[in-house]
Amino acid sequence: MDAHPSRPQRRDVPPGQLLIHGAWVDAAAGEQMAVSDPTTEAQITTVQKAGARDAERAIDAASVAFEEGPWGRLGHEDRAKILFRMADLLDERADDFAIREAMDMGMPYTDFRSIIMPHCSGLFRFFAGQAMAHMDGGYRTSYEPHIRILTRREPLGVVAAITPWNFPLALTCSKVAPALAAGNTVIHKPASDTPLTALALAQVALDAGVPAGVYNLITGPGGVIGDALVRSKKVDKIAFTGSTAVGMNLIRNGADTIKHQTMELGGKSPNIIFADADLDAALQAAFWGIFWNKGEVCVAGSRILVQRSIYDEFVEKFAALAKDAVLGDPLDPATQLGPIATRAEYDKILMYVQAGVDSSARLVAGGGAPKIDGKGLFIEATVFADATNDLKISREEIFGPVVPVIPFEDEDDAIRLANDTDYGLASGIQTSDLGKALRLADRIKAGTVWLNTWHKYHPNAPFGGYKASGYGREQGAEALENYTQHKTVWANLGGQ
Ligand code: NAD
């Protein structure tokens, strides 16, 4: 790859270890896993391949730190100070985080610096503030004047954060920040393919002064160490983001220990474009909605529904935009679409491209898998026009830069198609009629509705799914609810 000196450069990443009880250690079995770069297809470094014994060590460390350590008993302000320090360190080390994410999973460096990093540090600041403002309980009256009710808001205990490979840092921060703010202790298990920012985040926790055992990191296979976390009696909560299939497994496997769980799962989100929309803005919302982070986004606008009267014009212009999309090294500021994060995902997406080609839909852009300088897991921005909602490419989560465009007639038809999916994660409506937008926002069965935009996020905006997209909310004051429990203390004041 041509490397201009002013542009961010690939860097050496030292081999990673496990963080258990405040110390970096090797896995008990001494095994390691390779981490590779989807742009160069070369190995970047290795990380420890933890096993069940390592999971037990991390669970014990987090459990002892919760029961005996100072963390849960600290004043909310003291915990908040450490979270503010974590936020500052994230900002200071933004360049390193951005390069790691670009090398590890192909996310464009520029997008990471401008969108992801401020969001991640913002999550720590937001939940530090939430803890100070909302962790205290109340003092209430009862039927009888001498009986008072005191409420306390308490942490759950040990939280295991199990995260996917598509937004490795952001989806970790959205769990770890509220968990720590509420006084829980944490074990993070990142996806096996993308552990590099997880290692750097664990170092941030150490450097910010998070006490030993409060923050633990184990890298290794989900089926072994993820499963050990889910089944352990000493783990109180699983905060999971990943596929619906694995999420269903976790719900079943956590049942025996009555696990608290939040589930952020898959999506097939409809982007409804009405004839009265500002067409250029709608084209941009549709383009970034599906192609941002090469479509490896749970809330991607992965079904584009277009009103019949503008359908042909939209398809022509959208296909032209897709054909012009710039594929390349994620460290190059000009790149819009980096490589697909892993070989397995790359093969799966190309299988869906073939399913589209074999269907009644019409390929109007992309479909190819070019190499850049002879390497890389690149897939072109791919558009299938004249699709119907029953096709495989319209029903299943492709999780790549591939989108069907489906025509509709009117409001009722749009809502029928939008809701005709097992998922309910996100949605969008592009129209100049605010009344219509809000009317339809009420009728869409999805946790997020974007009106005349797409991909907007804020620490204060609750985020989560309906239907097979999961339950529980990350971000917003609502998220703190998922990391706390309420205790009611009845007090007899005496006298009548
Ligand atoms: P995945 O379900 O394969 O893996 C997610 C995590 O679970 C990984 O860390 C994995 O190692 C672990 N895991 C796997 N098997 C396990 C088991 N038996 N027990 C415990 N843990 C186990 O998902 P993925 O391929 O990494 O991520 C892509 C999926 O995530 C897509 O479906 C996408 O829609 C979804 N996602 C959802 C959101 C959201 O907020 N709703 C956000 C991003 C991604």
Coordinates of C-alpha atoms and ligand atoms in Angstrom, one line a residue:
M1 CA 0.0 0.0 0.0
D2 CA 1.2 3.5 -0.9
A3 CA 1.9 5.3 2.4
H4 CA 2.0 9.1 2.3
P5 CA 4.2 10.3 5.3
S6 CA 1.4 12.5 6.7
R7 CA -1.1 9.8 6.7
P8 CA -1.6 7.4 9.7
Q9 CA 0.7 4.4 9.4
R10 CA 0.4 0.8 10.4
R11 CA 2.3 0.1 13.6
D12 CA 3.6 -2.8 15.5
V13 CA 1.3 -4.1 18.2
P14 CA 2.9 -6.1 21.0
P15 CA 1.4 -9.5 21.8
G16 CA -1.6 -9.2 24.1
Q17 CA -2.1 -10.8 27.4
L18 CA -5.1 -11.3 29.7
L19 CA -5.9 -8.7 32.4
I20 CA -6.8 -10.5 35.6
H21 CA -6.9 -8.9 39.0
G22 CA -4.9 -5.9 37.8
A23 CA -2.1 -7.9 36.2
W24 CA -1.3 -8.8 32.6
V25 CA -0.9 -12.6 32.5
D26 CA -0.6 -15.4 30.0
A27 CA -3.4 -18.0 29.5
A28 CA -3.0 -21.1 31.8
A29 CA -2.6 -23.4 28.8
G30 CA 0.0 -21.2 27.1
E31 CA -2.0 -21.0 23.9
Q32 CA -2.2 -18.0 21.6
M33 CA -4.4 -16.8 18.7
A34 CA -3.2 -14.8 15.6
V35 CA -4.7 -11.4 14.8
S36 CA -4.7 -10.4 11.2
D37 CA -5.2 -7.3 9.1
P38 CA -8.0 -7.6 6.5
T39 CA -6.4 -5.0 4.2
T40 CA -2.9 -6.6 4.0
E41 CA -4.1 -10.1 5.0
A42 CA -0.9 -10.3 7.1
Q43 CA -0.6 -11.2 10.8
I44 CA -0.5 -8.2 13.1
T45 CA 0.2 -9.8 16.4
T46 CA -1.0 -12.6 18.7
V47 CA -3.2 -12.6 21.8
Q48 CA -3.8 -15.2 24.5
K49 CA -6.2 -17.9 23.8
A50 CA -7.9 -18.2 27.2
G51 CA -9.7 -21.3 28.3
A52 CA -12.2 -22.3 31.0
R53 CA -9.5 -22.1 33.7
D54 CA -8.7 -18.5 32.8
A55 CA -12.4 -17.6 32.7
E56 CA -12.6 -18.9 36.3
R57 CA -9.7 -16.8 37.3
A58 CA -11.2 -13.7 35.9
I59 CA -14.6 -14.5 37.4
D60 CA -13.0 -15.0 40.9
A61 CA -11.1 -11.8 40.5
A62 CA -14.2 -9.8 39.6
S63 CA -16.3 -11.5 42.3
V64 CA -13.8 -10.9 45.1
A65 CA -13.3 -7.3 43.9
F66 CA -17.1 -6.8 44.1
E67 CA -17.6 -8.5 47.4
E68 CA -14.5 -7.2 49.2
G69 CA -13.1 -4.4 47.2
P70 CA -13.7 -0.7 47.6
W71 CA -15.3 -0.1 44.2
G72 CA -19.0 -0.6 45.0
R73 CA -18.6 1.3 48.3
L74 CA -16.9 4.3 46.8
G75 CA -18.9 7.5 46.7
H76 CA -20.4 8.0 43.3
E77 CA -18.2 11.1 42.8
D78 CA -15.1 9.0 43.4
R79 CA -16.1 6.4 40.9
A80 CA -17.1 9.2 38.5
K81 CA -13.6 10.8 38.8
I82 CA -12.0 7.6 37.6
L83 CA -14.5 7.4 34.7
F84 CA -13.7 11.0 33.7
R85 CA -10.0 10.0 33.7
M86 CA -10.8 7.1 31.4
A87 CA -12.6 9.4 29.0
D88 CA -9.6 11.8 29.0
L89 CA -7.2 9.0 28.3
L90 CA -9.3 7.6 25.5
D91 CA -9.2 11.1 23.8
E92 CA -5.5 11.4 24.4
R93 CA -4.8 7.9 22.9
A94 CA -7.4 8.4 20.0
D95 CA -4.8 8.0 17.3
D96 CA -3.6 4.6 18.7
F97 CA -7.2 3.4 19.0
A98 CA -8.1 4.5 15.5
I99 CA -5.1 2.7 14.0
R100 CA -5.8 -0.5 15.9
E101 CA -9.4 -0.5 14.8
A102 CA -8.4 0.2 11.1
M103 CA -5.8 -2.6 11.2
D104 CA -8.0 -5.0 13.1
M105 CA -11.4 -4.7 11.4
G106 CA -11.0 -2.3 8.5
M107 CA -12.9 0.6 9.9
P108 CA -11.8 3.9 8.2
Y109 CA -9.5 5.8 10.4
T110 CA -11.2 9.1 9.7
D111 CA -14.7 7.8 10.6
F112 CA -13.2 6.4 13.8
R113 CA -11.6 9.6 14.8
S114 CA -14.5 11.9 14.0
I115 CA -17.5 9.7 15.1
I116 CA -16.5 6.7 17.2
M117 CA -13.9 8.1 19.5
P118 CA -15.9 11.1 20.7
H119 CA -18.8 8.8 21.3
C120 CA -16.7 6.4 23.3
S121 CA -15.2 9.0 25.6
G122 CA -18.6 10.7 25.7
L123 CA -20.1 7.4 27.1
F124 CA -17.7 7.5 30.0
R125 CA -18.5 11.1 30.8
F126 CA -22.2 10.6 30.4
F127 CA -22.4 7.6 32.7
A128 CA -20.1 9.3 35.3
G129 CA -22.6 12.1 35.4
Q130 CA -25.5 9.6 35.5
A131 CA -24.0 7.9 38.5
M132 CA -23.6 11.1 40.4
A133 CA -27.1 12.3 39.6
H134 CA -29.2 9.1 39.6
M135 CA -27.6 6.4 41.8
D136 CA -29.1 7.6 45.0
G137 CA -32.5 6.3 46.2
G138 CA -35.5 8.0 47.7
Y139 CA -37.3 8.5 51.0
R140 CA -41.0 7.8 50.7
T141 CA -44.1 7.8 52.9
S142 CA -46.4 4.8 53.3
Y143 CA -50.1 4.2 54.3
E144 CA -49.1 4.6 57.9
P145 CA -47.4 7.8 59.0
H146 CA -44.8 6.1 61.2
I147 CA -43.7 3.7 58.4
R148 CA -41.3 5.1 55.9
I149 CA -39.8 3.6 52.8
L150 CA -36.2 4.1 51.8
T151 CA -35.0 3.0 48.4
R152 CA -31.5 2.2 47.5
R153 CA -30.1 1.7 44.0
E154 CA -27.4 -1.0 44.0
P155 CA -25.1 -2.5 41.4
L156 CA -25.8 -6.0 40.2
G157 CA -22.4 -7.5 40.9
V158 CA -20.2 -9.1 38.2
V159 CA -21.0 -8.0 34.7
A160 CA -19.6 -9.9 31.7
A161 CA -19.5 -7.9 28.5
I162 CA -19.4 -10.1 25.4
T163 CA -18.9 -8.1 22.3
P164 CA -18.8 -8.6 18.5
W165 CA -16.2 -7.7 15.9
N166 CA -18.0 -4.9 14.0
F167 CA -17.6 -1.9 16.4
P168 CA -15.2 -3.4 18.9
L169 CA -14.5 -0.3 21.0
A170 CA -17.9 1.4 20.8
L171 CA -19.9 -1.6 21.8
T172 CA -17.5 -2.3 24.7
C173 CA -17.7 1.2 26.0
S174 CA -21.5 1.2 25.8
K175 CA -21.5 -1.7 28.3
V176 CA -18.4 -1.0 30.5
A177 CA -19.2 2.7 31.1
P178 CA -22.6 2.2 32.7
A179 CA -21.5 -1.1 34.4
L180 CA -18.6 0.6 36.2
A181 CA -20.5 3.8 36.9
A182 CA -23.1 1.8 38.8
G183 CA -20.4 0.1 40.9
N184 CA -20.3 -3.3 39.2
T185 CA -17.1 -5.2 38.4
V186 CA -16.5 -6.2 34.8
I187 CA -15.1 -9.0 32.7
H188 CA -14.8 -8.2 29.0
K189 CA -14.6 -10.9 26.4
P190 CA -14.1 -9.3 22.9
A191 CA -14.7 -11.1 19.7
S192 CA -11.8 -13.4 18.8
D193 CA -11.0 -11.7 15.6
T194 CA -10.9 -8.1 16.9
P195 CA -9.2 -7.8 20.3
L196 CA -6.8 -4.9 19.7
T197 CA -8.8 -2.0 21.1
A198 CA -10.0 -4.2 24.0
L199 CA -6.3 -4.5 25.1
A200 CA -5.8 -0.8 24.8
L201 CA -9.0 0.0 26.7
A202 CA -8.0 -2.4 29.6
Q203 CA -4.7 -0.5 29.8
V204 CA -6.7 2.8 30.0
A205 CA -8.7 1.4 32.9
L206 CA -5.5 0.4 34.7
D207 CA -3.9 3.8 34.1
A208 CA -7.0 5.7 35.2
G209 CA -6.8 4.0 38.6
V210 CA -9.6 1.4 38.3
P211 CA -8.8 -0.9 41.3
A212 CA -7.4 -4.5 40.8
G213 CA -10.1 -7.0 39.8
V214 CA -12.7 -4.4 38.9
Y215 CA -11.8 -4.6 35.2
N216 CA -10.7 -7.8 33.7
L217 CA -10.1 -8.8 30.1
I218 CA -10.0 -12.3 28.7
T219 CA -9.5 -13.1 25.0
G220 CA -10.4 -16.4 23.5
P221 CA -13.2 -18.5 21.8
G222 CA -16.8 -17.5 22.6
G223 CA -17.9 -21.2 22.8
V224 CA -15.5 -21.8 25.6
I225 CA -14.8 -18.7 27.7
G226 CA -18.1 -16.9 26.7
D227 CA -20.0 -20.0 27.6
A228 CA -18.2 -20.2 31.0
L229 CA -19.2 -16.6 31.8
V230 CA -22.8 -17.3 30.8
R231 CA -23.1 -20.4 33.0
S232 CA -21.2 -19.2 36.1
K233 CA -23.2 -18.6 39.2
K234 CA -20.8 -15.8 40.2
V235 CA -21.6 -13.7 37.1
D236 CA -24.7 -11.7 37.7
K237 CA -25.2 -10.1 34.3
I238 CA -24.4 -10.7 30.6
A239 CA -24.3 -7.6 28.5
F240 CA -24.2 -9.1 25.0
T241 CA -24.0 -7.7 21.5
G242 CA -23.9 -10.2 18.6
S243 CA -25.9 -12.4 16.4
T244 CA -29.5 -13.4 17.2
A245 CA -28.5 -17.1 16.9
V246 CA -25.8 -16.8 19.6
G247 CA -28.0 -14.5 21.7
M248 CA -30.8 -17.1 21.8
N249 CA -28.2 -19.6 23.1
L250 CA -27.1 -17.2 25.8
I251 CA -30.6 -16.6 27.0
R252 CA -31.1 -20.4 27.3
N253 CA -27.7 -21.0 28.9
G254 CA -28.2 -18.2 31.4
A255 CA -31.6 -19.5 32.5
D256 CA -30.2 -21.9 35.1
T257 CA -28.5 -19.1 37.0
I258 CA -31.3 -16.5 36.5
K259 CA -28.9 -14.3 34.7
H260 CA -29.7 -10.6 34.1
Q261 CA -29.2 -10.2 30.4
T262 CA -29.3 -7.4 27.8
M263 CA -29.4 -8.6 24.2
E264 CA -28.3 -6.3 21.3
L265 CA -28.8 -8.6 18.3
G266 CA -29.2 -8.5 14.5
G267 CA -31.2 -6.3 12.2
K268 CA -32.6 -5.8 8.7
S269 CA -33.6 -2.2 9.0
P270 CA -35.9 -0.5 6.5
N271 CA -35.1 2.9 5.0
I272 CA -38.4 4.3 3.6
I273 CA -38.0 7.0 1.0
F274 CA -41.0 8.9 0.0
A275 CA -41.5 10.8 -3.3
D276 CA -41.7 14.1 -1.4
A277 CA -38.2 13.7 0.2
D278 CA -35.3 15.9 -0.7
L279 CA -33.9 13.5 -3.1
D280 CA -30.2 14.3 -2.7
A281 CA -30.4 14.2 1.0
A282 CA -32.3 10.9 0.8
L283 CA -29.6 9.4 -1.5
Q284 CA -27.0 10.4 1.0
A285 CA -29.0 8.9 3.9
A286 CA -29.4 5.7 1.9
F287 CA -25.8 5.5 0.9
W288 CA -24.3 6.0 4.3
G289 CA -27.1 4.1 5.9
I290 CA -26.0 0.9 4.2
F291 CA -22.4 1.5 3.2
W292 CA -20.9 3.1 6.3
N293 CA -18.3 0.7 7.9
K294 CA -18.8 -1.4 4.7
G295 CA -22.3 -2.4 5.9
E296 CA -20.9 -4.2 8.9
V297 CA -23.3 -2.3 11.1
C298 CA -26.2 -3.8 13.0
V299 CA -28.4 -0.8 12.3
A300 CA -27.5 -0.5 8.6
G301 CA -30.3 0.6 6.4
S302 CA -30.2 -2.8 4.7
R303 CA -33.6 -2.7 3.0
I304 CA -34.3 0.5 0.9
L305 CA -38.0 1.0 0.3
V306 CA -38.7 3.6 -2.4
Q307 CA -42.0 5.1 -3.4
R308 CA -43.0 4.0 -6.9
S309 CA -43.2 7.5 -8.5
I310 CA -39.5 8.2 -7.9
Y311 CA -38.3 4.6 -8.0
D312 CA -36.6 4.6 -11.4
E313 CA -34.9 8.0 -10.8
F314 CA -33.7 6.9 -7.3
V315 CA -32.3 3.6 -8.5
E316 CA -30.4 5.2 -11.3
K317 CA -28.8 7.9 -9.0
F318 CA -28.2 5.5 -6.1
A319 CA -26.5 2.9 -8.4
A320 CA -24.3 5.7 -9.7
L321 CA -23.3 6.7 -6.1
A322 CA -22.5 3.1 -5.3
K323 CA -20.4 2.7 -8.4
D324 CA -18.4 5.8 -7.3
A325 CA -17.8 4.5 -3.7
V326 CA -14.1 4.6 -2.9
L327 CA -12.7 1.2 -1.6
G328 CA -9.3 1.2 -0.1
D329 CA -7.0 1.0 2.9
P330 CA -8.9 2.3 5.9
L331 CA -5.9 4.4 6.9
D332 CA -6.2 6.4 3.7
P333 CA -8.4 9.5 4.4
A334 CA -10.0 9.1 0.9
T335 CA -11.4 5.6 1.7
Q336 CA -15.1 5.2 2.1
L337 CA -15.3 1.4 2.3
G338 CA -12.5 -0.5 4.0
P339 CA -12.1 -4.3 3.7
I340 CA -14.5 -6.8 5.3
A341 CA -13.4 -7.6 8.8
T342 CA -12.8 -11.3 8.5
R343 CA -12.4 -14.0 5.8
A344 CA -15.5 -15.9 7.2
E345 CA -17.7 -12.7 6.8
Y346 CA -16.2 -12.0 3.4
D347 CA -17.2 -15.5 2.2
K348 CA -20.6 -15.2 3.7
I349 CA -21.3 -11.8 2.0
L350 CA -20.2 -13.1 -1.4
M351 CA -22.6 -16.0 -0.9
Y352 CA -25.4 -13.4 -0.4
V353 CA -24.2 -11.5 -3.5
Q354 CA -24.6 -14.8 -5.5
A355 CA -28.1 -15.3 -3.9
G356 CA -29.0 -11.9 -5.2
V357 CA -27.7 -12.6 -8.7
D358 CA -29.6 -15.9 -8.7
S359 CA -32.9 -14.2 -7.6
S360 CA -35.5 -12.1 -9.5
A361 CA -33.7 -8.9 -8.5
R362 CA -31.5 -6.9 -10.9
L363 CA -27.9 -6.2 -10.0
V364 CA -27.4 -2.5 -10.8
A365 CA -24.1 -1.8 -9.0
G366 CA -21.1 -3.7 -7.6
G367 CA -21.1 -7.4 -7.0
G368 CA -17.3 -7.7 -7.4
A369 CA -14.6 -8.5 -4.9
P370 CA -11.5 -6.5 -6.1
K371 CA -8.1 -6.8 -4.7
I372 CA -6.1 -3.6 -4.0
D373 CA -2.4 -4.0 -4.6
G374 CA -3.2 -7.7 -5.0
K375 CA -4.6 -8.1 -1.5
G376 CA -7.5 -7.4 0.9
L377 CA -11.0 -8.6 1.7
F378 CA -12.8 -5.9 -0.3
I379 CA -16.3 -6.1 -1.6
E380 CA -17.9 -3.5 -3.8
A381 CA -20.9 -1.4 -2.8
T382 CA -23.6 -3.7 -4.2
V383 CA -27.2 -2.7 -5.1
F384 CA -30.0 -5.0 -6.2
A385 CA -33.0 -3.2 -7.8
D386 CA -36.5 -4.5 -8.3
A387 CA -36.2 -6.7 -5.3
T388 CA -39.2 -8.0 -3.3
N389 CA -39.4 -8.4 0.4
D390 CA -39.5 -12.2 0.3
L391 CA -36.1 -12.7 -1.2
K392 CA -33.2 -14.1 0.8
I393 CA -31.3 -10.8 0.4
S394 CA -34.3 -8.9 1.8
R395 CA -35.0 -11.2 4.8
E396 CA -31.6 -12.2 6.1
E397 CA -29.0 -10.0 7.7
I398 CA -26.1 -9.9 5.2
F399 CA -23.9 -7.7 7.3
G400 CA -22.0 -6.3 4.4
P401 CA -22.2 -3.6 1.6
V402 CA -25.1 -5.3 -0.2
V403 CA -28.7 -3.9 -0.4
P404 CA -32.0 -4.6 -2.0
V405 CA -34.1 -1.7 -3.3
I406 CA -37.9 -2.4 -3.1
P407 CA -40.7 -0.3 -4.5
F408 CA -43.8 0.7 -2.5
E409 CA -47.1 2.4 -3.3
D410 CA -48.3 4.4 -0.3
E411 CA -47.9 4.9 3.5
D412 CA -49.8 1.7 4.4
D413 CA -47.7 -0.3 1.9
A414 CA -44.5 1.2 3.2
I415 CA -45.3 0.3 6.8
R416 CA -46.5 -3.2 5.9
L417 CA -43.1 -3.9 4.1
A418 CA -41.1 -2.2 6.8
N419 CA -42.6 -4.3 9.6
D420 CA -42.5 -7.5 7.6
T421 CA -39.3 -8.7 9.1
D422 CA -38.3 -10.8 12.2
Y423 CA -36.0 -7.9 13.3
G424 CA -36.8 -4.5 14.8
L425 CA -33.5 -2.7 15.5
A426 CA -33.6 0.5 13.4
S427 CA -35.5 2.2 10.6
G428 CA -35.6 5.5 8.8
I429 CA -38.1 7.7 7.0
Q430 CA -37.1 10.2 4.4
T431 CA -39.9 12.7 3.7
S432 CA -40.5 16.5 3.7
D433 CA -43.9 15.9 5.5
L434 CA -43.2 16.0 9.2
G435 CA -46.7 14.9 10.1
K436 CA -46.3 11.8 8.0
A437 CA -42.8 11.1 9.4
L438 CA -44.1 11.2 13.0
R439 CA -47.2 9.2 12.1
L440 CA -45.2 6.5 10.6
A441 CA -42.5 6.6 13.4
D442 CA -45.3 5.6 15.8
R443 CA -46.2 2.6 13.6
I444 CA -42.7 1.2 12.9
K445 CA -41.8 -1.7 15.2
A446 CA -38.1 -0.8 15.8
G447 CA -36.1 0.6 18.6
T448 CA -34.6 3.5 16.6
V449 CA -36.3 5.7 13.9
W450 CA -34.2 8.2 12.0
L451 CA -36.2 10.9 10.3
N452 CA -34.4 12.5 7.3
T453 CA -31.1 11.2 8.4
W454 CA -29.3 8.0 9.4
H455 CA -26.5 6.8 11.8
K456 CA -27.0 9.4 14.5
Y457 CA -25.8 8.4 18.0
H458 CA -25.5 10.1 21.3
P459 CA -24.7 8.8 24.8
N460 CA -28.1 10.2 25.9
A461 CA -30.1 8.4 23.2
P462 CA -31.4 4.9 24.3
F463 CA -30.4 2.3 21.8
G464 CA -31.7 -1.2 21.4
G465 CA -34.1 -3.6 19.6
Y466 CA -37.6 -4.8 19.2
K467 CA -38.5 -8.4 18.3
A468 CA -35.6 -10.6 17.3
S469 CA -33.2 -7.6 17.6
G470 CA -33.2 -8.1 21.4
Y471 CA -34.1 -6.4 24.6
G472 CA -32.7 -4.0 27.1
R473 CA -31.2 -0.6 26.2
E474 CA -27.7 0.7 25.9
Q475 CA -27.0 4.5 26.3
G476 CA -29.3 7.0 27.8
A477 CA -30.4 7.1 31.5
E478 CA -32.4 3.9 30.6
A479 CA -29.2 1.9 30.3
L480 CA -28.3 2.5 34.0
E481 CA -31.5 0.6 34.8
N482 CA -29.9 -2.5 33.2
Y483 CA -26.9 -2.4 35.5
T484 CA -28.6 -1.7 38.8
Q485 CA -31.2 -3.3 41.1
H486 CA -33.4 -1.6 43.6
K487 CA -33.6 -2.4 47.3
T488 CA -36.6 -1.3 49.5
V489 CA -35.9 -0.7 53.2
W490 CA -39.0 -0.4 55.4
A491 CA -38.5 1.7 58.6
N492 CA -40.7 1.8 61.6
L493 CA -40.1 5.3 63.1
G494 CA -42.1 4.4 66.3
G495 CA -45.1 6.2 67.7
Q496 CA -48.4 6.2 65.9
Ligands
NAD1 P1 -21.5 -13.5 17.3 O1 -22.9 -13.7 17.9 O2 -20.9 -14.5 16.4 O3 -20.4 -13.2 18.4 C1 -20.6 -12.2 19.4 C2 -19.8 -12.5 20.6 O4 -20.3 -13.7 21.3 C3 -18.3 -12.8 20.3 O5 -17.5 -12.2 21.3 C4 -18.3 -14.3 20.4 O6 -17.0 -14.8 20.7 C5 -19.2 -14.6 21.5 N1 -19.8 -16.0 21.5 C6 -19.9 -16.8 20.5 N2 -20.5 -18.0 20.9 C7 -20.7 -17.9 22.2 C8 -21.3 -18.7 23.2 N3 -21.7 -20.0 22.9 N4 -21.4 -18.3 24.5 C9 -21.0 -17.0 24.8 N5 -20.4 -16.2 23.9 C10 -20.3 -16.6 22.6 O7 -21.6 -12.1 16.5 P2 -20.5 -11.4 15.6 O8 -20.5 -12.1 14.3 O9 -19.3 -11.1 16.4 O10 -21.2 -10.0 15.3 C11 -22.2 -9.7 14.3 C12 -23.6 -9.7 14.8 O11 -23.7 -8.8 15.9 C13 -24.6 -9.3 13.8 O12 -25.7 -10.2 13.9 C14 -25.0 -7.9 14.2 O13 -26.3 -7.5 13.8 C15 -24.9 -8.0 15.7 N6 -24.7 -6.7 16.3 C16 -25.8 -6.1 17.0 C17 -25.7 -4.8 17.5 C18 -26.8 -4.2 18.3 O14 -26.5 -3.2 19.0 N7 -28.0 -4.7 18.2 C19 -24.5 -4.1 17.3 C20 -23.5 -4.7 16.5 C21 -23.6 -6.0 16.1

